[in-house]
PDB file of C-alpha atoms in Angstrom:
ATOM      1  CA  MET A   1       7.062  31.037 -77.186  1.00 67.00           C
ATOM      2  CA  ASN A   2       9.672  28.318 -77.580  1.00 74.00           C
ATOM      3  CA  TYR A   3      13.305  28.816 -75.428  1.00 92.00           C
ATOM      4  CA  ASN A   4      16.164  27.180 -76.923  1.00 96.00           C
ATOM      5  CA  LEU A   5      17.024  24.678 -74.659  1.00 98.00           C
ATOM      6  CA  GLU A   6      19.308  22.712 -77.232  1.00 97.00           C
ATOM      7  CA  GLY A   7      22.045  20.664 -75.620  1.00 97.00           C
ATOM      8  CA  LYS A   8      20.344  20.607 -72.141  1.00 98.00           C
ATOM      9  CA  VAL A   9      19.793  17.481 -70.513  1.00 98.00           C
ATOM     10  CA  ALA A  10      16.519  17.698 -68.241  1.00 98.00           C
ATOM     11  CA  ILE A  11      15.341  15.345 -65.923  1.00 98.00           C
ATOM     12  CA  ILE A  12      11.652  15.648 -65.286  1.00 98.00           C
ATOM     13  CA  THR A  13      10.260  13.512 -62.590  1.00 98.00           C
ATOM     14  CA  GLY A  14       6.311  12.734 -62.082  1.00 97.00           C
ATOM     15  CA  ALA A  15       6.578  12.889 -66.216  1.00 97.00           C
ATOM     16  CA  SER A  16       3.877  10.120 -66.961  1.00 95.00           C
ATOM     17  CA  SER A  17       0.925  12.307 -66.657  1.00 94.00           C
ATOM     18  CA  GLY A  18      -0.356  15.816 -65.895  1.00 94.00           C
ATOM     19  CA  LEU A  19       2.153  18.630 -65.637  1.00 96.00           C
ATOM     20  CA  GLY A  20       5.317  16.709 -65.967  1.00 97.00           C
ATOM     21  CA  ALA A  21       3.985  15.052 -68.965  1.00 97.00           C
ATOM     22  CA  ALA A  22       3.482  18.503 -70.553  1.00 97.00           C
ATOM     23  CA  ILE A  23       6.716  20.110 -69.329  1.00 98.00           C
ATOM     24  CA  ALA A  24       8.305  17.208 -70.796  1.00 98.00           C
ATOM     25  CA  GLU A  25       6.514  18.005 -74.472  1.00 97.00           C
ATOM     26  CA  TYR A  26       7.191  21.565 -74.249  1.00 97.00           C
ATOM     27  CA  TYR A  27      10.997  20.955 -73.448  1.00 98.00           C
ATOM     28  CA  SER A  28      11.061  18.485 -76.491  1.00 98.00           C
ATOM     29  CA  LYS A  29       9.628  21.685 -78.532  1.00 97.00           C
ATOM     30  CA  CYS A  30      12.670  23.473 -77.168  1.00 97.00           C
ATOM     31  CA  GLY A  31      15.114  20.875 -78.280  1.00 97.00           C
ATOM     32  CA  ALA A  32      16.233  19.526 -74.723  1.00 98.00           C
ATOM     33  CA  SER A  33      17.307  16.080 -74.220  1.00 98.00           C
ATOM     34  CA  LEU A  34      15.184  14.431 -71.525  1.00 98.00           C
ATOM     35  CA  SER A  35      15.424  11.591 -68.598  1.00 98.00           C
ATOM     36  CA  LEU A  36      11.698  11.073 -67.823  1.00 98.00           C
ATOM     37  CA  VAL A  37      10.967   9.537 -64.761  1.00 98.00           C
ATOM     38  CA  GLY A  38       7.687   8.231 -63.527  1.00 97.00           C
ATOM     39  CA  ARG A  39       5.779   4.857 -61.681  1.00 95.00           C
ATOM     40  CA  ASN A  40       3.709   4.124 -64.680  1.00 95.00           C
ATOM     41  CA  GLU A  41       5.906   2.742 -67.524  1.00 97.00           C
ATOM     42  CA  THR A  42       3.037   2.434 -69.952  1.00 97.00           C
ATOM     43  CA  SER A  43       1.795   6.069 -69.576  1.00 96.00           C
ATOM     44  CA  LEU A  44       5.773   6.760 -69.199  1.00 97.00           C
ATOM     45  CA  ASN A  45       6.392   5.534 -72.801  1.00 97.00           C
ATOM     46  CA  ALA A  46       3.866   7.273 -74.196  1.00 97.00           C
ATOM     47  CA  VAL A  47       5.114  10.335 -73.079  1.00 98.00           C
ATOM     48  CA  CYS A  48       8.406   9.172 -74.421  1.00 98.00           C
ATOM     49  CA  LYS A  49       6.949   8.425 -77.937  1.00 98.00           C
ATOM     50  CA  LYS A  50       4.865  11.857 -78.206  1.00 97.00           C
ATOM     51  CA  CYS A  51       8.484  13.740 -76.958  1.00 98.00           C
ATOM     52  CA  GLU A  52      10.477  11.746 -79.746  1.00 98.00           C
ATOM     53  CA  GLU A  53       8.002  12.855 -82.559  1.00 97.00           C
ATOM     54  CA  ILE A  54       7.654  16.731 -81.543  1.00 97.00           C
ATOM     55  CA  SER A  55      11.471  17.214 -81.091  1.00 97.00           C
ATOM     56  CA  PRO A  56      13.085  19.219 -83.553  1.00 95.00           C
ATOM     57  CA  ASN A  57      16.102  16.723 -83.865  1.00 94.00           C
ATOM     58  CA  ASN A  58      13.627  13.802 -83.036  1.00 95.00           C
ATOM     59  CA  LEU A  59      15.436  13.314 -79.701  1.00 97.00           C
ATOM     60  CA  LYS A  60      14.558   9.883 -77.712  1.00 97.00           C
ATOM     61  CA  PRO A  61      13.964  10.652 -74.223  1.00 98.00           C
ATOM     62  CA  LEU A  62      15.515   8.389 -71.533  1.00 98.00           C
ATOM     63  CA  THR A  63      12.811   6.372 -69.491  1.00 98.00           C
ATOM     64  CA  ILE A  64      13.241   5.849 -65.695  1.00 98.00           C
ATOM     65  CA  VAL A  65      10.436   3.725 -64.130  1.00 98.00           C
ATOM     66  CA  ALA A  66      11.420   4.688 -60.650  1.00 98.00           C
ATOM     67  CA  ASP A  67       9.670   5.267 -57.014  1.00 96.00           C
ATOM     68  CA  LEU A  68      11.554   8.087 -55.823  1.00 96.00           C
ATOM     69  CA  SER A  69      10.253   7.555 -52.337  1.00 95.00           C
ATOM     70  CA  ILE A  70      12.680   4.536 -52.293  1.00 96.00           C
ATOM     71  CA  GLU A  71      16.391   6.139 -51.998  1.00 97.00           C
ATOM     72  CA  ALA A  72      17.549   3.358 -54.443  1.00 98.00           C
ATOM     73  CA  ASP A  73      15.349   4.732 -57.370  1.00 98.00           C
ATOM     74  CA  THR A  74      16.382   8.110 -56.619  1.00 98.00           C
ATOM     75  CA  GLN A  75      20.092   7.207 -56.682  1.00 98.00           C
ATOM     76  CA  ARG A  76      19.451   4.939 -59.832  1.00 98.00           C
ATOM     77  CA  THR A  77      17.623   7.985 -61.396  1.00 98.00           C
ATOM     78  CA  VAL A  78      20.506  10.237 -61.270  1.00 98.00           C
ATOM     79  CA  ASP A  79      22.955   7.263 -62.408  1.00 98.00           C
ATOM     80  CA  GLU A  80      20.985   6.289 -65.201  1.00 98.00           C
ATOM     81  CA  THR A  81      20.738   9.816 -66.435  1.00 98.00           C
ATOM     82  CA  MET A  82      24.613  10.216 -66.023  1.00 98.00           C
ATOM     83  CA  GLY A  83      25.468   7.252 -67.474  1.00 98.00           C
ATOM     84  CA  HIS A  84      23.356   7.806 -70.827  1.00 98.00           C
ATOM     85  CA  PHE A  85      23.711  11.667 -71.080  1.00 98.00           C
ATOM     86  CA  LYS A  86      27.080  12.407 -69.374  1.00 98.00           C
ATOM     87  CA  LYS A  87      25.713  15.458 -67.923  1.00 98.00           C
ATOM     88  CA  ILE A  88      22.498  17.399 -66.394  1.00 98.00           C
ATOM     89  CA  ASN A  89      21.811  21.065 -66.981  1.00 98.00           C
ATOM     90  CA  ILE A  90      18.140  21.077 -65.583  1.00 98.00           C
ATOM     91  CA  LEU A  91      16.107  19.231 -62.776  1.00 98.00           C
ATOM     92  CA  VAL A  92      12.016  19.603 -62.587  1.00 98.00           C
ATOM     93  CA  ASN A  93      11.252  18.009 -59.512  1.00 98.00           C
ATOM     94  CA  ASN A  94       7.504  17.862 -60.241  1.00 97.00           C
ATOM     95  CA  ALA A  95       6.659  14.435 -58.676  1.00 96.00           C
ATOM     96  CA  GLY A  96       3.822  14.789 -55.803  1.00 95.00           C
ATOM     97  CA  ILE A  97       0.720  13.492 -54.680  1.00 94.00           C
ATOM     98  CA  LEU A  98      -2.507  14.733 -53.282  1.00 92.00           C
ATOM     99  CA  LYS A  99      -4.322  13.286 -50.519  1.00 91.00           C
ATOM    100  CA  GLY A 100      -7.628  14.938 -48.624  1.00 89.00           C
ATOM    101  CA  GLY A 101      -8.497  15.057 -45.087  1.00 92.00           C
ATOM    102  CA  SER A 102      -8.554  17.328 -41.896  1.00 93.00           C
ATOM    103  CA  CYS A 103      -5.326  16.979 -39.532  1.00 94.00           C
ATOM    104  CA  GLU A 104      -8.443  14.988 -37.416  1.00 95.00           C
ATOM    105  CA  SER A 105      -9.221  12.625 -40.004  1.00 95.00           C
ATOM    106  CA  PHE A 106      -5.760  12.136 -42.097  1.00 95.00           C
ATOM    107  CA  SER A 107      -3.712   9.060 -41.129  1.00 96.00           C
ATOM    108  CA  MET A 108      -0.160   9.017 -40.130  1.00 97.00           C
ATOM    109  CA  ASP A 109       0.258   6.556 -42.880  1.00 97.00           C
ATOM    110  CA  ASP A 110      -1.075   9.002 -45.432  1.00 96.00           C
ATOM    111  CA  PHE A 111       0.897  11.851 -44.179  1.00 97.00           C
ATOM    112  CA  ASP A 112       4.194  10.052 -44.122  1.00 97.00           C
ATOM    113  CA  ALA A 113       3.476   9.122 -47.938  1.00 96.00           C
ATOM    114  CA  THR A 114       2.694  12.792 -48.586  1.00 97.00           C
ATOM    115  CA  MET A 115       6.160  14.179 -47.096  1.00 97.00           C
ATOM    116  CA  ASN A 116       8.315  11.126 -48.857  1.00 97.00           C
ATOM    117  CA  ILE A 117       6.691  12.262 -52.045  1.00 96.00           C
ATOM    118  CA  ASN A 118       6.363  15.593 -51.798  1.00 97.00           C
ATOM    119  CA  LEU A 119       9.379  16.747 -49.950  1.00 98.00           C
ATOM    120  CA  ARG A 120      11.756  13.926 -48.764  1.00 98.00           C
ATOM    121  CA  SER A 121      12.387  12.634 -52.219  1.00 98.00           C
ATOM    122  CA  ILE A 122      12.822  16.368 -53.376  1.00 98.00           C
ATOM    123  CA  PHE A 123      15.315  17.009 -51.386  1.00 98.00           C
ATOM    124  CA  HIS A 124      17.198  13.984 -51.580  1.00 98.00           C
ATOM    125  CA  LEU A 125      17.369  14.091 -55.768  1.00 98.00           C
ATOM    126  CA  THR A 126      18.244  17.763 -55.510  1.00 98.00           C
ATOM    127  CA  LYS A 127      21.210  16.531 -53.110  1.00 98.00           C
ATOM    128  CA  LEU A 128      22.119  13.999 -55.664  1.00 98.00           C
ATOM    129  CA  CYS A 129      22.053  16.180 -58.589  1.00 98.00           C
ATOM    130  CA  ILE A 130      23.458  19.285 -57.393  1.00 98.00           C
ATOM    131  CA  PRO A 131      27.083  18.265 -57.960  1.00 98.00           C
ATOM    132  CA  PHE A 132      26.430  17.579 -61.780  1.00 98.00           C
ATOM    133  CA  ILE A 133      24.159  20.787 -62.121  1.00 98.00           C
ATOM    134  CA  VAL A 134      27.262  23.111 -60.548  1.00 98.00           C
ATOM    135  CA  GLU A 135      29.248  21.740 -63.212  1.00 98.00           C
ATOM    136  CA  THR A 136      26.998  22.479 -66.409  1.00 98.00           C
ATOM    137  CA  LYS A 137      25.900  26.024 -64.033  1.00 98.00           C
ATOM    138  CA  GLY A 138      22.771  24.629 -64.900  1.00 98.00           C
ATOM    139  CA  ASN A 139      19.437  25.142 -62.694  1.00 98.00           C
ATOM    140  CA  ILE A 140      16.449  23.540 -60.913  1.00 98.00           C
ATOM    141  CA  ILE A 141      13.007  23.901 -60.849  1.00 98.00           C
ATOM    142  CA  ASN A 142      10.584  22.788 -57.838  1.00 98.00           C
ATOM    143  CA  MET A 143       6.841  22.345 -58.756  1.00 98.00           C
ATOM    144  CA  SER A 144       4.543  23.881 -55.580  1.00 98.00           C
ATOM    145  CA  SER A 145       1.508  24.833 -55.468  1.00 97.00           C
ATOM    146  CA  VAL A 146      -0.678  27.936 -54.359  1.00 96.00           C
ATOM    147  CA  THR A 147      -1.521  25.673 -51.571  1.00 95.00           C
ATOM    148  CA  GLY A 148       2.156  26.511 -50.458  1.00 95.00           C
ATOM    149  CA  LEU A 149       1.213  30.439 -50.139  1.00 95.00           C
ATOM    150  CA  ARG A 150      -2.270  30.053 -48.859  1.00 94.00           C
ATOM    151  CA  ALA A 151      -3.844  28.031 -46.316  1.00 93.00           C
ATOM    152  CA  PHE A 152      -6.700  25.634 -47.151  1.00 92.00           C
ATOM    153  CA  PRO A 153      -9.048  23.475 -45.449  1.00 93.00           C
ATOM    154  CA  GLY A 154      -8.931  19.496 -46.120  1.00 93.00           C
ATOM    155  CA  VAL A 155      -5.543  19.401 -47.659  1.00 93.00           C
ATOM    156  CA  SER A 156      -3.060  20.513 -44.682  1.00 95.00           C
ATOM    157  CA  ALA A 157      -0.634  17.633 -45.128  1.00 96.00           C
ATOM    158  CA  TYR A 158      -0.612  18.874 -48.741  1.00 96.00           C
ATOM    159  CA  CYS A 159      -0.330  22.409 -48.042  1.00 97.00           C
ATOM    160  CA  ILE A 160       2.773  21.765 -45.531  1.00 97.00           C
ATOM    161  CA  SER A 161       4.473  19.979 -47.982  1.00 98.00           C
ATOM    162  CA  LYS A 162       4.626  22.412 -50.637  1.00 98.00           C
ATOM    163  CA  SER A 163       5.329  25.277 -48.125  1.00 98.00           C
ATOM    164  CA  ALA A 164       8.091  23.389 -47.169  1.00 98.00           C
ATOM    165  CA  ILE A 165       9.164  23.289 -50.798  1.00 98.00           C
ATOM    166  CA  ASP A 166       8.859  27.168 -51.123  1.00 98.00           C
ATOM    167  CA  GLN A 167      11.509  27.229 -47.953  1.00 98.00           C
ATOM    168  CA  PHE A 168      13.390  24.600 -49.714  1.00 98.00           C
ATOM    169  CA  THR A 169      13.462  26.695 -52.947  1.00 98.00           C
ATOM    170  CA  ARG A 170      14.710  29.899 -51.448  1.00 98.00           C
ATOM    171  CA  CYS A 171      17.307  27.962 -48.925  1.00 98.00           C
ATOM    172  CA  THR A 172      18.804  26.087 -51.724  1.00 98.00           C
ATOM    173  CA  ALA A 173      19.174  29.007 -54.038  1.00 98.00           C
ATOM    174  CA  LEU A 174      21.333  31.018 -51.854  1.00 98.00           C
ATOM    175  CA  GLU A 175      23.334  27.848 -51.391  1.00 98.00           C
ATOM    176  CA  VAL A 176      24.168  27.230 -54.701  1.00 98.00           C
ATOM    177  CA  ALA A 177      24.119  30.883 -56.163  1.00 98.00           C
ATOM    178  CA  SER A 178      27.627  31.735 -56.039  1.00 98.00           C
ATOM    179  CA  ARG A 179      28.244  28.595 -58.172  1.00 98.00           C
ATOM    180  CA  GLY A 180      26.347  30.078 -60.688  1.00 98.00           C
ATOM    181  CA  VAL A 181      23.217  27.459 -60.442  1.00 98.00           C
ATOM    182  CA  ARG A 182      19.698  28.993 -59.772  1.00 98.00           C
ATOM    183  CA  VAL A 183      16.578  27.601 -58.130  1.00 98.00           C
ATOM    184  CA  ASN A 184      13.385  28.428 -58.668  1.00 98.00           C
ATOM    185  CA  ALA A 185       9.459  27.330 -57.856  1.00 98.00           C
ATOM    186  CA  ILE A 186       6.638  27.391 -59.630  1.00 98.00           C
ATOM    187  CA  ASN A 187       2.979  27.581 -57.561  1.00 98.00           C
ATOM    188  CA  PRO A 188       0.159  26.435 -59.716  1.00 97.00           C
ATOM    189  CA  GLY A 189      -3.585  27.358 -58.755  1.00 94.00           C
ATOM    190  CA  VAL A 190      -5.951  24.911 -60.135  1.00 92.00           C
ATOM    191  CA  ILE A 191      -4.696  23.441 -63.470  1.00 92.00           C
ATOM    192  CA  LYS A 192      -6.874  20.979 -65.144  1.00 87.00           C
ATOM    193  CA  THR A 193      -4.959  17.469 -64.704  1.00 79.00           C
ATOM    194  CA  GLU A 194      -5.615  13.923 -62.950  1.00 73.00           C
ATOM    195  CA  LEU A 195      -4.033  15.350 -59.629  1.00 70.00           C
ATOM    196  CA  HIS A 196      -7.339  15.960 -57.949  1.00 65.00           C
ATOM    197  CA  LYS A 197      -9.136  12.675 -59.296  1.00 61.00           C
ATOM    198  CA  SER A 198      -6.115  10.628 -58.178  1.00 68.00           C
ATOM    199  CA  GLY A 199      -6.718  11.741 -54.673  1.00 59.00           C
ATOM    200  CA  GLY A 200      -9.876  10.559 -54.387  1.00 65.00           C
ATOM    201  CA  MET A 201     -11.973  13.102 -56.139  1.00 71.00           C
ATOM    202  CA  SER A 202     -15.107  11.762 -58.034  1.00 77.00           C
ATOM    203  CA  GLU A 203     -15.892  12.676 -61.782  1.00 78.00           C
ATOM    204  CA  GLU A 204     -18.810  14.320 -60.582  1.00 80.00           C
ATOM    205  CA  ALA A 205     -17.402  16.348 -58.166  1.00 79.00           C
ATOM    206  CA  TYR A 206     -14.274  17.176 -60.179  1.00 79.00           C
ATOM    207  CA  VAL A 207     -16.800  18.653 -62.619  1.00 83.00           C
ATOM    208  CA  LYS A 208     -18.328  20.793 -60.027  1.00 84.00           C
ATOM    209  CA  PHE A 209     -14.569  21.924 -58.578  1.00 76.00           C
ATOM    210  CA  LEU A 210     -13.564  23.191 -61.736  1.00 84.00           C
ATOM    211  CA  LYS A 211     -16.575  25.180 -62.440  1.00 87.00           C
ATOM    212  CA  HIS A 212     -16.247  26.751 -59.225  1.00 85.00           C
ATOM    213  CA  CYS A 213     -12.673  27.955 -60.236  1.00 84.00           C
ATOM    214  CA  GLU A 214     -14.518  30.694 -61.968  1.00 87.00           C
ATOM    215  CA  THR A 215     -14.997  32.030 -58.621  1.00 88.00           C
ATOM    216  CA  THR A 216     -11.933  30.973 -56.806  1.00 87.00           C
ATOM    217  CA  HIS A 217      -9.609  32.441 -59.426  1.00 93.00           C
ATOM    218  CA  ALA A 218      -9.538  36.196 -60.230  1.00 91.00           C
ATOM    219  CA  MET A 219      -9.390  35.443 -64.053  1.00 92.00           C
ATOM    220  CA  GLY A 220     -12.205  33.325 -63.741  1.00 92.00           C
ATOM    221  CA  ARG A 221     -11.215  29.926 -64.503  1.00 92.00           C
ATOM    222  CA  TYR A 222      -9.098  27.101 -64.034  1.00 91.00           C
ATOM    223  CA  GLY A 223      -5.260  26.507 -65.987  1.00 92.00           C
ATOM    224  CA  GLU A 224      -4.246  24.390 -68.508  1.00 94.00           C
ATOM    225  CA  PRO A 225      -0.937  22.555 -68.281  1.00 95.00           C
ATOM    226  CA  GLU A 226       0.718  24.262 -71.216  1.00 96.00           C
ATOM    227  CA  GLU A 227       0.370  27.599 -69.021  1.00 96.00           C
ATOM    228  CA  VAL A 228       2.538  26.292 -66.212  1.00 97.00           C
ATOM    229  CA  ALA A 229       5.096  24.328 -68.787  1.00 97.00           C
ATOM    230  CA  SER A 230       5.894  27.488 -70.617  1.00 97.00           C
ATOM    231  CA  VAL A 231       7.156  28.939 -67.591  1.00 98.00           C
ATOM    232  CA  ALA A 232       9.062  25.886 -66.508  1.00 98.00           C
ATOM    233  CA  ALA A 233      10.559  26.397 -69.852  1.00 98.00           C
ATOM    234  CA  PHE A 234      11.148  30.287 -69.100  1.00 98.00           C
ATOM    235  CA  LEU A 235      12.929  29.405 -66.150  1.00 98.00           C
ATOM    236  CA  ALA A 236      15.013  26.839 -67.306  1.00 98.00           C
ATOM    237  CA  SER A 237      16.081  29.124 -69.765  1.00 98.00           C
ATOM    238  CA  ASP A 238      18.886  32.043 -70.470  1.00 96.00           C
ATOM    239  CA  HIS A 239      16.141  34.208 -70.459  1.00 97.00           C
ATOM    240  CA  ALA A 240      15.975  33.535 -66.724  1.00 98.00           C
ATOM    241  CA  SER A 241      19.475  34.464 -66.044  1.00 97.00           C
ATOM    242  CA  PHE A 242      19.223  36.633 -63.233  1.00 98.00           C
ATOM    243  CA  ILE A 243      16.259  34.986 -61.551  1.00 98.00           C
ATOM    244  CA  THR A 244      16.819  32.643 -58.382  1.00 98.00           C
ATOM    245  CA  GLY A 245      15.162  31.657 -55.189  1.00 98.00           C
ATOM    246  CA  ALA A 246      11.764  32.943 -56.478  1.00 98.00           C
ATOM    247  CA  THR A 247       8.161  31.175 -56.088  1.00 98.00           C
ATOM    248  CA  ILE A 248       6.260  32.290 -59.102  1.00 98.00           C
ATOM    249  CA  PRO A 249       2.205  31.893 -59.006  1.00 98.00           C
ATOM    250  CA  VAL A 250       0.943  30.582 -61.862  1.00 97.00           C
ATOM    251  CA  ASP A 251      -2.952  30.519 -60.609  1.00 95.00           C
ATOM    252  CA  GLY A 252      -4.793  33.166 -62.444  1.00 95.00           C
ATOM    253  CA  GLY A 253      -4.655  35.453 -59.299  1.00 95.00           C
ATOM    254  CA  ARG A 254      -5.959  33.080 -56.840  1.00 93.00           C
ATOM    255  CA  HIS A 255      -2.960  33.471 -54.634  1.00 95.00           C
ATOM    256  CA  ALA A 256      -3.710  37.289 -54.654  1.00 94.00           C
ATOM    257  CA  MET A 257      -7.686  36.800 -53.470  1.00 92.00           C
ATOM    258  CA  CYS A 258      -9.122  37.326 -49.998  1.00 84.00           C
ATOM    259  CA  PRO A 259     -12.970  36.708 -49.211  1.00 71.00           C
ATOM    260  CA  ARG A 260     -14.694  39.399 -48.573  1.00 70.00           C
TER     261      ARG A 260
END
């Protein structure tokens, strides 16, 4: 299903690959104007080109190369988007990193990097965007994870950051609801992207990891990026007009499972 997003301007962070790229492409099919934010300029431009090709009106996205852990880059993201489009309807906080390690082995530098990207940058960008989203009665979508809902060993910092995003989603939703703005989160299970490999997992280990998903997800498989992107489009659309403060698992039932 293509949800009508024509006339809407959406900022999508982490848009150069994975879920961010999938959401960008889905939003393009729905007619949205896009501000795509990422750190890899080459990949970002490739996503931009594909979005323009599949857009019903051949709308070319604005691309912003930025590191959102740097406050000046976050401010520039908002400034350039407003300068180009004059409004913001939708904010998709998708940028994030995954670093493995137990509490004992995890370095404080890696902990700070995880929190800066996965939580602090989202807080800051949301703070900057809210006044403009209030003007358009728009909405915010935070990309969380099943790790925000359930505990997993070996990725404690990532779990903490995503659990915090879930609470941030609920708190922010209550703060802006009276002004006509909705805030929701999506909690994916294992989705086939480059996230785990960029976090240090080898190709061989990743293949085994995906195979293991047959037993760790109730539906017996991992997810595809488009299955998350379609939910992000639904939440951004008027079809979700009475949904706010929700954390929505898109995880093949993994959040509901208990070992026996």
